[in-house]
Amino acid sequence: MNEFAPDSAYAPPPQHPVCELPPLPPEFPPAMPEASRTLELLKQIRLAVEQVFVGQTEVIHQVLAALLAGGHVLLEGKPGLGKTHLVLALSRTFGATFRRIQFTPDMMPSDVTGHTLYDLGNQSFRVRFGPVFTQLLLADEINRAPAKTQSALLEVMQEAQVTIDGETHALTPPFMTFATQNPIEQEGTYPLPEAQLDRFLIKVIIDYPSAQQEAWIVKSVASAASGRGLSAEQLQPVCTTADILRAQAETAAVEAVESVVTYAVNLTRATRTHGAIALGAGTRGAISLVRLAKAYALLEGRHYITPGDVKRAALPVLRHRISLTPEVTISGQSVDQVLDTVIRSVEAPRA
C-alpha cells in the first residue's frame, strides 16, 4: 500500500472569488463559443464543491451531469464519506432551497409530502406542506423506510408535483432528489422496489478517497473548532437557479444522431438477453443513457453526443436497473462486472 505522502503532496482546492474565472481545469476541454458561459458556470460549481467534498472527481462529474440532465441521483457508499456534504455544497453553489428527510421505519407518507389540517382560527382546512417542497431534496437512508413511505416520492420524482387530498401542487424548478443508502447494513432496511429505482437517472458509488486526500481531510477537519472544518455553509453562490435551468435547456438541445441513439437502445436491450441478468433494463434506461450522454457532451464543450458518451454513461445509468441471477450473485460477480461484459458485447457505431 502507498504510504502517506508529506503534507505538500496534497493541497486543498484553491479558493476563488466568485467574480474571478480561474483557469479551465483539465476536465473541461476548450468550449464551443456558444457553450462558454455554461462551462464557466459549471467550472465554478465544480471548484466550489471540491472545496468541501475532496478526492471524488468522478462522483462530482456524474452529479453535475445529472444536474444538467434534470435527473435524480441514488448515492451509495459507506458512512462518513460525505454524501450529505456533497448535496448541501451543490445546493449552496446556485442558491437552491435544500431540505433533508431522515427516513425511519415509522415514517408515514404524509411526513414526506404533507397533509391537510383544520385551522380552528379560520374555520377552514389548510395544507401543511412536507419537506419535498424544495429544490434539492436529500432522502437520507431511503431504504430504512417501508415501501408505502418510499412510494410517496414516486409522483414527485416523476412529475415534479405532489397531490394532497386530491389537490395537485407543483414544485419549484429545478427539482432534484438525492437518495442515500448504506450498502453494508441490511438489518431494518427495505430494498427499494424496481419502480422506485427506475425513477433515479443514475446510481453513484462513493468509494474511499486516496491516502493522501484522506490525510488532508482528517487534518483540515480536526484542526477546526468542534471538528467542523470543510463546512458547506462557507460556500457562496456562483450562479442562480435561472442559470441552471438555462443550462438544462441547452443540454436537452444537444444533438443525438440516430446511430448513437440506436447504440443506446442496443445496450439496453442487451441487458435483457444476457445469461447472467435475471431482469434487464427497460425503455427508461435507454432514455436515461441518451440524457446523461448529452450532459457528458456538454461538459466537454460539444453539442453532439458520441458512442463514447453513451459508453461512459452505461454503468451509472444501468447498474440499478438490472438484477443478477441467483447463481451469478452467489459466485461473487458484481453488477458492474456483468455490465462490463454487456458493454463489450455490443458493437459501437463508427464515428
GROMACS .gro file of C-alpha atoms in nm:
model
  351
    1MET     CA    1   0.000   0.000   0.000
    2ASN     CA    2   0.111   0.355  -0.058
    3GLU     CA    3   0.250   0.539   0.241
    4PHE     CA    4   0.111   0.878   0.335
    5ALA     CA    5   0.283   1.147   0.136
    6PRO     CA    6   0.421   1.461   0.302
    7ASP     CA    7   0.181   1.745   0.374
    8SER     CA    8   0.281   1.909   0.047
    9ALA     CA    9   0.171   1.606  -0.157
   10TYR     CA   10  -0.191   1.714  -0.150
   11ALA     CA   11  -0.321   2.065  -0.128
   12PRO     CA   12  -0.682   2.177  -0.088
   13PRO     CA   13  -0.869   2.305  -0.394
   14PRO     CA   14  -0.783   2.673  -0.443
   15GLN     CA   15  -1.026   2.934  -0.317
   16HIS     CA   16  -1.157   3.155  -0.598
   17PRO     CA   17  -1.366   3.470  -0.556
   18VAL     CA   18  -1.697   3.450  -0.735
   19CYS     CA   19  -1.610   3.742  -0.957
   20GLU     CA   20  -1.296   3.577  -1.095
   21LEU     CA   21  -1.277   3.298  -1.350
   22PRO     CA   22  -0.990   3.060  -1.268
   23PRO     CA   23  -0.804   2.872  -1.544
   24LEU     CA   24  -1.003   2.598  -1.714
   25PRO     CA   25  -0.935   2.266  -1.533
   26PRO     CA   26  -0.830   1.961  -1.737
   27GLU     CA   27  -1.176   1.802  -1.706
   28PHE     CA   28  -1.315   2.074  -1.935
   29PRO     CA   29  -1.167   2.091  -2.287
   30PRO     CA   30  -1.193   2.419  -2.479
   31ALA     CA   31  -1.558   2.504  -2.525
   32MET     CA   32  -1.758   2.599  -2.829
   33PRO     CA   33  -1.828   2.975  -2.825
   34GLU     CA   34  -2.199   2.939  -2.754
   35ALA     CA   35  -2.132   2.699  -2.464
   36SER     CA   36  -1.856   2.901  -2.299
   37ARG     CA   37  -2.078   3.072  -2.039
   38THR     CA   38  -2.236   2.742  -1.934
   39LEU     CA   39  -1.896   2.578  -1.899
   40GLU     CA   40  -1.765   2.869  -1.693
   41LEU     CA   41  -2.056   2.830  -1.452
   42LEU     CA   42  -2.010   2.453  -1.431
   43LYS     CA   43  -1.639   2.501  -1.373
   44GLN     CA   44  -1.708   2.734  -1.081
   45ILE     CA   45  -1.966   2.494  -0.935
   46ARG     CA   46  -1.716   2.209  -0.956
   47LEU     CA   47  -1.440   2.410  -0.788
   48ALA     CA   48  -1.675   2.520  -0.511
   49VAL     CA   49  -1.796   2.165  -0.439
   50GLU     CA   50  -1.438   2.033  -0.442
   51GLN     CA   51  -1.353   2.269  -0.157
   52VAL     CA   52  -1.565   2.060   0.085
   53PHE     CA   53  -1.600   1.726  -0.098
   54VAL     CA   54  -1.241   1.622  -0.159
   55GLY     CA   55  -1.097   1.341  -0.369
   56GLN     CA   56  -1.411   1.238  -0.562
   57THR     CA   57  -1.361   1.385  -0.908
   58GLU     CA   58  -1.567   1.128  -1.098
   59VAL     CA   59  -1.851   1.144  -0.843
   60ILE     CA   60  -1.874   1.522  -0.880
   61HIS     CA   61  -1.864   1.485  -1.259
   62GLN     CA   62  -2.154   1.239  -1.253
   63VAL     CA   63  -2.358   1.457  -1.017
   64LEU     CA   64  -2.302   1.765  -1.236
   65ALA     CA   65  -2.411   1.563  -1.540
   66ALA     CA   66  -2.727   1.451  -1.357
   67LEU     CA   67  -2.799   1.814  -1.266
   68LEU     CA   68  -2.770   1.915  -1.632
   69ALA     CA   69  -2.992   1.625  -1.737
   70GLY     CA   70  -3.250   1.715  -1.473
   71GLY     CA   71  -3.241   1.367  -1.319
   72HIS     CA   72  -3.239   1.219  -0.971
   73VAL     CA   73  -2.938   1.053  -0.808
   74LEU     CA   74  -2.908   0.747  -0.586
   75LEU     CA   75  -2.592   0.773  -0.376
   76GLU     CA   76  -2.446   0.455  -0.230
   77GLY     CA   77  -2.147   0.450   0.000
   78LYS     CA   78  -2.029   0.360   0.345
   79PRO     CA   79  -2.097   0.602   0.633
   80GLY     CA   80  -1.876   0.905   0.675
   81LEU     CA   81  -1.779   0.961   0.311
   82GLY     CA   82  -1.950   1.300   0.275
   83LYS     CA   83  -2.272   1.218   0.089
   84THR     CA   84  -2.467   1.485   0.277
   85HIS     CA   85  -2.179   1.732   0.237
   86LEU     CA   86  -2.192   1.682  -0.140
   87VAL     CA   87  -2.564   1.761  -0.174
   88LEU     CA   88  -2.556   2.058   0.061
   89ALA     CA   89  -2.250   2.202  -0.115
   90LEU     CA   90  -2.419   2.167  -0.453
   91SER     CA   91  -2.731   2.346  -0.331
   92ARG     CA   92  -2.520   2.634  -0.198
   93THR     CA   93  -2.348   2.690  -0.533
   94PHE     CA   94  -2.663   2.812  -0.710
   95GLY     CA   95  -2.874   2.924  -0.415
   96ALA     CA   96  -3.124   2.638  -0.429
   97THR     CA   97  -3.351   2.560  -0.137
   98PHE     CA   98  -3.240   2.246   0.043
   99ARG     CA   99  -3.433   2.007   0.269
  100ARG     CA  100  -3.330   1.680   0.427
  101ILE     CA  101  -3.551   1.386   0.526
  102GLN     CA  102  -3.410   1.124   0.761
  103PHE     CA  103  -3.605   0.812   0.668
  104THR     CA  104  -3.703   0.578   0.952
  105PRO     CA  105  -3.922   0.264   0.972
  106ASP     CA  106  -4.205   0.452   1.147
  107MET     CA  107  -4.225   0.735   0.893
  108MET     CA  108  -4.558   0.786   0.714
  109PRO     CA  109  -4.612   0.913   0.354
  110SER     CA  110  -4.769   1.234   0.489
  111ASP     CA  111  -4.444   1.304   0.675
  112VAL     CA  112  -4.283   1.333   0.331
  113THR     CA  113  -4.545   1.502   0.115
  114GLY     CA  114  -4.752   1.694   0.368
  115HIS     CA  115  -5.119   1.684   0.466
  116THR     CA  116  -5.426   1.898   0.526
  117LEU     CA  117  -5.532   2.009   0.872
  118TYR     CA  118  -5.822   2.202   1.015
  119ASP     CA  119  -5.746   2.559   1.121
  120LEU     CA  120  -5.970   2.642   1.414
  121GLY     CA  121  -5.894   3.013   1.386
  122ASN     CA  122  -6.008   3.042   1.023
  123GLN     CA  123  -6.263   2.761   1.046
  124SER     CA  124  -6.119   2.605   0.731
  125PHE     CA  125  -5.879   2.339   0.608
  126ARG     CA  126  -5.528   2.434   0.501
  127VAL     CA  127  -5.236   2.243   0.357
  128ARG     CA  128  -4.924   2.183   0.561
  129PHE     CA  129  -4.654   2.124   0.302
  130GLY     CA  130  -4.398   1.850   0.362
  131PRO     CA  131  -4.021   1.862   0.314
  132VAL     CA  132  -4.045   1.756  -0.053
  133PHE     CA  133  -4.141   2.114  -0.135
  134THR     CA  134  -3.787   2.224  -0.204
  135GLN     CA  135  -3.543   2.225  -0.496
  136LEU     CA  136  -3.271   1.988  -0.375
  137LEU     CA  137  -3.411   1.710  -0.159
  138LEU     CA  138  -3.186   1.474   0.035
  139ALA     CA  139  -3.366   1.148   0.119
  140ASP     CA  140  -3.119   1.014   0.373
  141GLU     CA  141  -3.111   0.634   0.419
  142ILE     CA  142  -3.417   0.594   0.199
  143ASN     CA  143  -3.412   0.216   0.234
  144ARG     CA  144  -3.488   0.242   0.608
  145ALA     CA  145  -3.849   0.341   0.531
  146PRO     CA  146  -4.110   0.083   0.425
  147ALA     CA  147  -4.234   0.067   0.066
  148LYS     CA  148  -4.550   0.265   0.149
  149THR     CA  149  -4.343   0.564   0.256
  150GLN     CA  150  -4.089   0.523  -0.026
  151SER     CA  151  -4.377   0.536  -0.275
  152ALA     CA  152  -4.459   0.888  -0.158
  153LEU     CA  153  -4.166   1.001  -0.373
  154LEU     CA  154  -4.286   0.831  -0.693
  155GLU     CA  155  -4.510   1.114  -0.814
  156VAL     CA  156  -4.279   1.393  -0.704
  157MET     CA  157  -3.977   1.236  -0.877
  158GLN     CA  158  -4.162   1.163  -1.200
  159GLU     CA  159  -4.390   1.466  -1.232
  160ALA     CA  160  -4.228   1.728  -1.002
  161GLN     CA  161  -4.563   1.769  -0.831
  162VAL     CA  162  -4.743   1.643  -0.521
  163THR     CA  163  -5.109   1.552  -0.480
  164ILE     CA  164  -5.250   1.613  -0.132
  165ASP     CA  165  -5.616   1.519  -0.072
  166GLY     CA  166  -5.691   1.539  -0.443
  167GLU     CA  167  -5.526   1.877  -0.498
  168THR     CA  168  -5.209   1.896  -0.709
  169HIS     CA  169  -4.923   2.125  -0.610
  170ALA     CA  170  -4.631   2.187  -0.846
  171LEU     CA  171  -4.273   2.214  -0.719
  172THR     CA  172  -4.038   2.500  -0.799
  173PRO     CA  173  -3.782   2.402  -1.064
  174PRO     CA  174  -3.515   2.286  -1.077
  175PHE     CA  175  -3.615   1.993  -0.858
  176MET     CA  176  -3.371   1.712  -0.787
  177THR     CA  177  -3.380   1.422  -0.542
  178PHE     CA  178  -3.066   1.273  -0.389
  179ALA     CA  179  -3.125   0.950  -0.200
  180THR     CA  180  -2.859   0.776   0.006
  181GLN     CA  181  -2.832   0.416   0.116
  182ASN     CA  182  -2.569   0.216   0.300
  183PRO     CA  183  -2.456  -0.097   0.108
  184ILE     CA  184  -2.343  -0.292   0.414
  185GLU     CA  185  -2.639  -0.254   0.651
  186GLN     CA  186  -2.927  -0.494   0.590
  187GLU     CA  187  -3.084  -0.504   0.939
  188GLY     CA  188  -3.400  -0.295   0.949
  189THR     CA  189  -3.388  -0.194   0.583
  190TYR     CA  190  -3.638  -0.230   0.299
  191PRO     CA  191  -3.492  -0.276  -0.051
  192LEU     CA  192  -3.619  -0.021  -0.300
  193PRO     CA  193  -3.867  -0.172  -0.549
  194GLU     CA  194  -3.782  -0.168  -0.918
  195ALA     CA  195  -4.037   0.107  -0.992
  196GLN     CA  196  -3.868   0.332  -0.737
  197LEU     CA  197  -3.516   0.254  -0.857
  198ASP     CA  198  -3.616   0.326  -1.216
  199ARG     CA  199  -3.701   0.685  -1.122
  200PHE     CA  200  -3.334   0.757  -1.049
  201LEU     CA  201  -3.136   0.872  -1.351
  202ILE     CA  202  -2.809   0.733  -1.211
  203LYS     CA  203  -2.669   0.538  -0.921
  204VAL     CA  204  -2.338   0.679  -0.797
  205ILE     CA  205  -2.096   0.467  -0.596
  206ILE     CA  206  -1.888   0.671  -0.350
  207ASP     CA  207  -1.563   0.499  -0.251
  208TYR     CA  208  -1.287   0.592  -0.009
  209PRO     CA  209  -1.054   0.880  -0.109
  210SER     CA  210  -0.685   0.819  -0.165
  211ALA     CA  211  -0.449   0.801   0.135
  212GLN     CA  212  -0.307   1.149   0.069
  213GLN     CA  213  -0.652   1.304   0.028
  214GLU     CA  214  -0.787   1.130   0.337
  215ALA     CA  215  -0.492   1.254   0.543
  216TRP     CA  216  -0.560   1.612   0.428
  217ILE     CA  217  -0.933   1.578   0.509
  218VAL     CA  218  -0.860   1.449   0.859
  219LYS     CA  219  -0.609   1.727   0.924
  220SER     CA  220  -0.846   2.001   0.797
  221VAL     CA  221  -1.150   1.883   0.992
  222ALA     CA  222  -0.964   1.807   1.314
  223SER     CA  223  -0.793   2.146   1.319
  224ALA     CA  224  -1.122   2.340   1.307
  225ALA     CA  225  -1.323   2.429   1.615
  226SER     CA  226  -1.557   2.146   1.718
  227GLY     CA  227  -1.427   1.945   1.423
  228ARG     CA  228  -1.647   2.135   1.178
  229GLY     CA  229  -1.392   2.201   0.905
  230LEU     CA  230  -1.480   2.170   0.535
  231SER     CA  231  -1.829   2.304   0.602
  232ALA     CA  232  -2.056   2.364   0.306
  233GLU     CA  233  -2.201   2.664   0.488
  234GLN     CA  234  -1.894   2.866   0.389
  235LEU     CA  235  -1.969   2.839   0.017
  236GLN     CA  236  -2.115   3.132  -0.172
  237PRO     CA  237  -2.348   3.104  -0.475
  238VAL     CA  238  -2.169   3.121  -0.809
  239CYS     CA  239  -2.486   3.136  -1.021
  240THR     CA  240  -2.865   3.135  -0.993
  241THR     CA  241  -3.135   2.877  -1.044
  242ALA     CA  242  -3.220   3.054  -1.370
  243ASP     CA  243  -2.867   2.978  -1.492
  244ILE     CA  244  -2.917   2.611  -1.407
  245LEU     CA  245  -3.249   2.599  -1.592
  246ARG     CA  246  -3.080   2.760  -1.892
  247ALA     CA  247  -2.802   2.500  -1.880
  248GLN     CA  248  -3.059   2.220  -1.862
  249ALA     CA  249  -3.235   2.356  -2.171
  250GLU     CA  250  -2.900   2.371  -2.351
  251THR     CA  251  -2.830   2.011  -2.250
  252ALA     CA  252  -3.164   1.893  -2.387
  253ALA     CA  253  -3.080   2.062  -2.719
  254VAL     CA  254  -2.756   1.864  -2.762
  255GLU     CA  255  -2.781   1.665  -3.087
  256ALA     CA  256  -2.825   1.288  -3.071
  257VAL     CA  257  -2.781   1.128  -3.413
  258GLU     CA  258  -2.979   0.816  -3.498
  259SER     CA  259  -2.683   0.578  -3.494
  260VAL     CA  260  -2.582   0.677  -3.141
  261VAL     CA  261  -2.941   0.655  -3.016
  262THR     CA  262  -2.963   0.308  -3.169
  263TYR     CA  263  -2.642   0.216  -2.985
  264ALA     CA  264  -2.800   0.324  -2.654
  265VAL     CA  265  -3.109   0.115  -2.731
  266ASN     CA  266  -2.896  -0.188  -2.824
  267LEU     CA  267  -2.702  -0.160  -2.497
  268THR     CA  268  -3.027  -0.153  -2.302
  269ARG     CA  269  -3.178  -0.444  -2.493
  270ALA     CA  270  -2.860  -0.649  -2.444
  271THR     CA  271  -2.920  -0.645  -2.067
  272ARG     CA  272  -3.247  -0.833  -2.125
  273THR     CA  273  -3.087  -1.128  -2.306
  274HIS     CA  274  -2.760  -1.171  -2.112
  275GLY     CA  275  -2.744  -1.505  -1.931
  276ALA     CA  276  -2.620  -1.355  -1.603
  277ILE     CA  277  -2.904  -1.100  -1.579
  278ALA     CA  278  -3.244  -1.203  -1.445
  279LEU     CA  279  -3.412  -0.866  -1.501
  280GLY     CA  280  -3.287  -0.625  -1.766
  281ALA     CA  281  -3.331  -0.250  -1.805
  282GLY     CA  282  -3.648  -0.104  -1.952
  283THR     CA  283  -3.703   0.171  -2.206
  284ARG     CA  284  -3.644   0.438  -1.942
  285GLY     CA  285  -3.290   0.301  -1.920
  286ALA     CA  286  -3.225   0.382  -2.287
  287ILE     CA  287  -3.378   0.726  -2.245
  288SER     CA  288  -3.157   0.789  -1.942
  289LEU     CA  289  -2.847   0.678  -2.136
  290VAL     CA  290  -2.910   0.943  -2.400
  291ARG     CA  291  -2.997   1.211  -2.142
  292LEU     CA  292  -2.678   1.153  -1.946
  293ALA     CA  293  -2.471   1.127  -2.265
  294LYS     CA  294  -2.597   1.471  -2.366
  295ALA     CA  295  -2.484   1.610  -2.030
  296TYR     CA  296  -2.141   1.449  -2.069
  297ALA     CA  297  -2.111   1.601  -2.416
  298LEU     CA  298  -2.198   1.949  -2.291
  299LEU     CA  299  -1.946   1.915  -2.007
  300GLU     CA  300  -1.683   1.861  -2.275
  301GLY     CA  301  -1.799   2.160  -2.481
  302ARG     CA  302  -1.976   1.961  -2.752
  303HIS     CA  303  -2.330   1.995  -2.886
  304TYR     CA  304  -2.348   1.638  -3.011
  305ILE     CA  305  -2.311   1.303  -2.838
  306THR     CA  306  -2.073   1.023  -2.934
  307PRO     CA  307  -2.073   0.648  -2.865
  308GLY     CA  308  -1.807   0.719  -2.603
  309ASP     CA  309  -2.052   0.939  -2.411
  310VAL     CA  310  -2.309   0.658  -2.410
  311LYS     CA  311  -2.049   0.402  -2.305
  312ARG     CA  312  -1.934   0.624  -2.017
  313ALA     CA  313  -2.294   0.668  -1.904
  314ALA     CA  314  -2.373   0.295  -1.912
  315LEU     CA  315  -2.255   0.195  -1.564
  316PRO     CA  316  -2.417   0.474  -1.357
  317VAL     CA  317  -2.738   0.454  -1.561
  318LEU     CA  318  -2.785   0.077  -1.577
  319ARG     CA  319  -2.632  -0.062  -1.256
  320HIS     CA  320  -2.950  -0.008  -1.051
  321ARG     CA  321  -3.184  -0.114  -1.330
  322ILE     CA  322  -3.074  -0.478  -1.360
  323SER     CA  323  -3.088  -0.779  -1.129
  324LEU     CA  324  -2.841  -1.067  -1.149
  325THR     CA  325  -2.943  -1.433  -1.144
  326PRO     CA  326  -2.904  -1.610  -0.808
  327GLU     CA  327  -2.623  -1.827  -0.944
  328VAL     CA  328  -2.418  -1.525  -1.052
  329THR     CA  329  -2.486  -1.343  -0.726
  330ILE     CA  330  -2.362  -1.641  -0.525
  331SER     CA  331  -2.049  -1.662  -0.742
  332GLY     CA  332  -1.946  -1.316  -0.621
  333GLN     CA  333  -1.968  -1.131  -0.953
  334SER     CA  334  -2.075  -0.770  -0.918
  335VAL     CA  335  -2.332  -0.585  -1.127
  336ASP     CA  336  -2.059  -0.362  -1.273
  337GLN     CA  337  -1.854  -0.664  -1.382
  338VAL     CA  338  -2.152  -0.814  -1.563
  339LEU     CA  339  -2.235  -0.479  -1.725
  340ASP     CA  340  -1.875  -0.454  -1.849
  341THR     CA  341  -1.927  -0.778  -2.043
  342VAL     CA  342  -2.255  -0.644  -2.182
  343ILE     CA  343  -2.089  -0.320  -2.297
  344ARG     CA  344  -1.807  -0.511  -2.468
  345SER     CA  345  -2.056  -0.739  -2.646
  346VAL     CA  346  -2.242  -0.452  -2.817
  347GLU     CA  347  -2.071  -0.305  -3.120
  348ALA     CA  348  -2.045   0.074  -3.113
  349PRO     CA  349  -2.109   0.273  -3.432
  350ARG     CA  350  -1.810   0.423  -3.605
  351ALA     CA  351  -1.761   0.797  -3.565
   0.00000   0.00000   0.00000
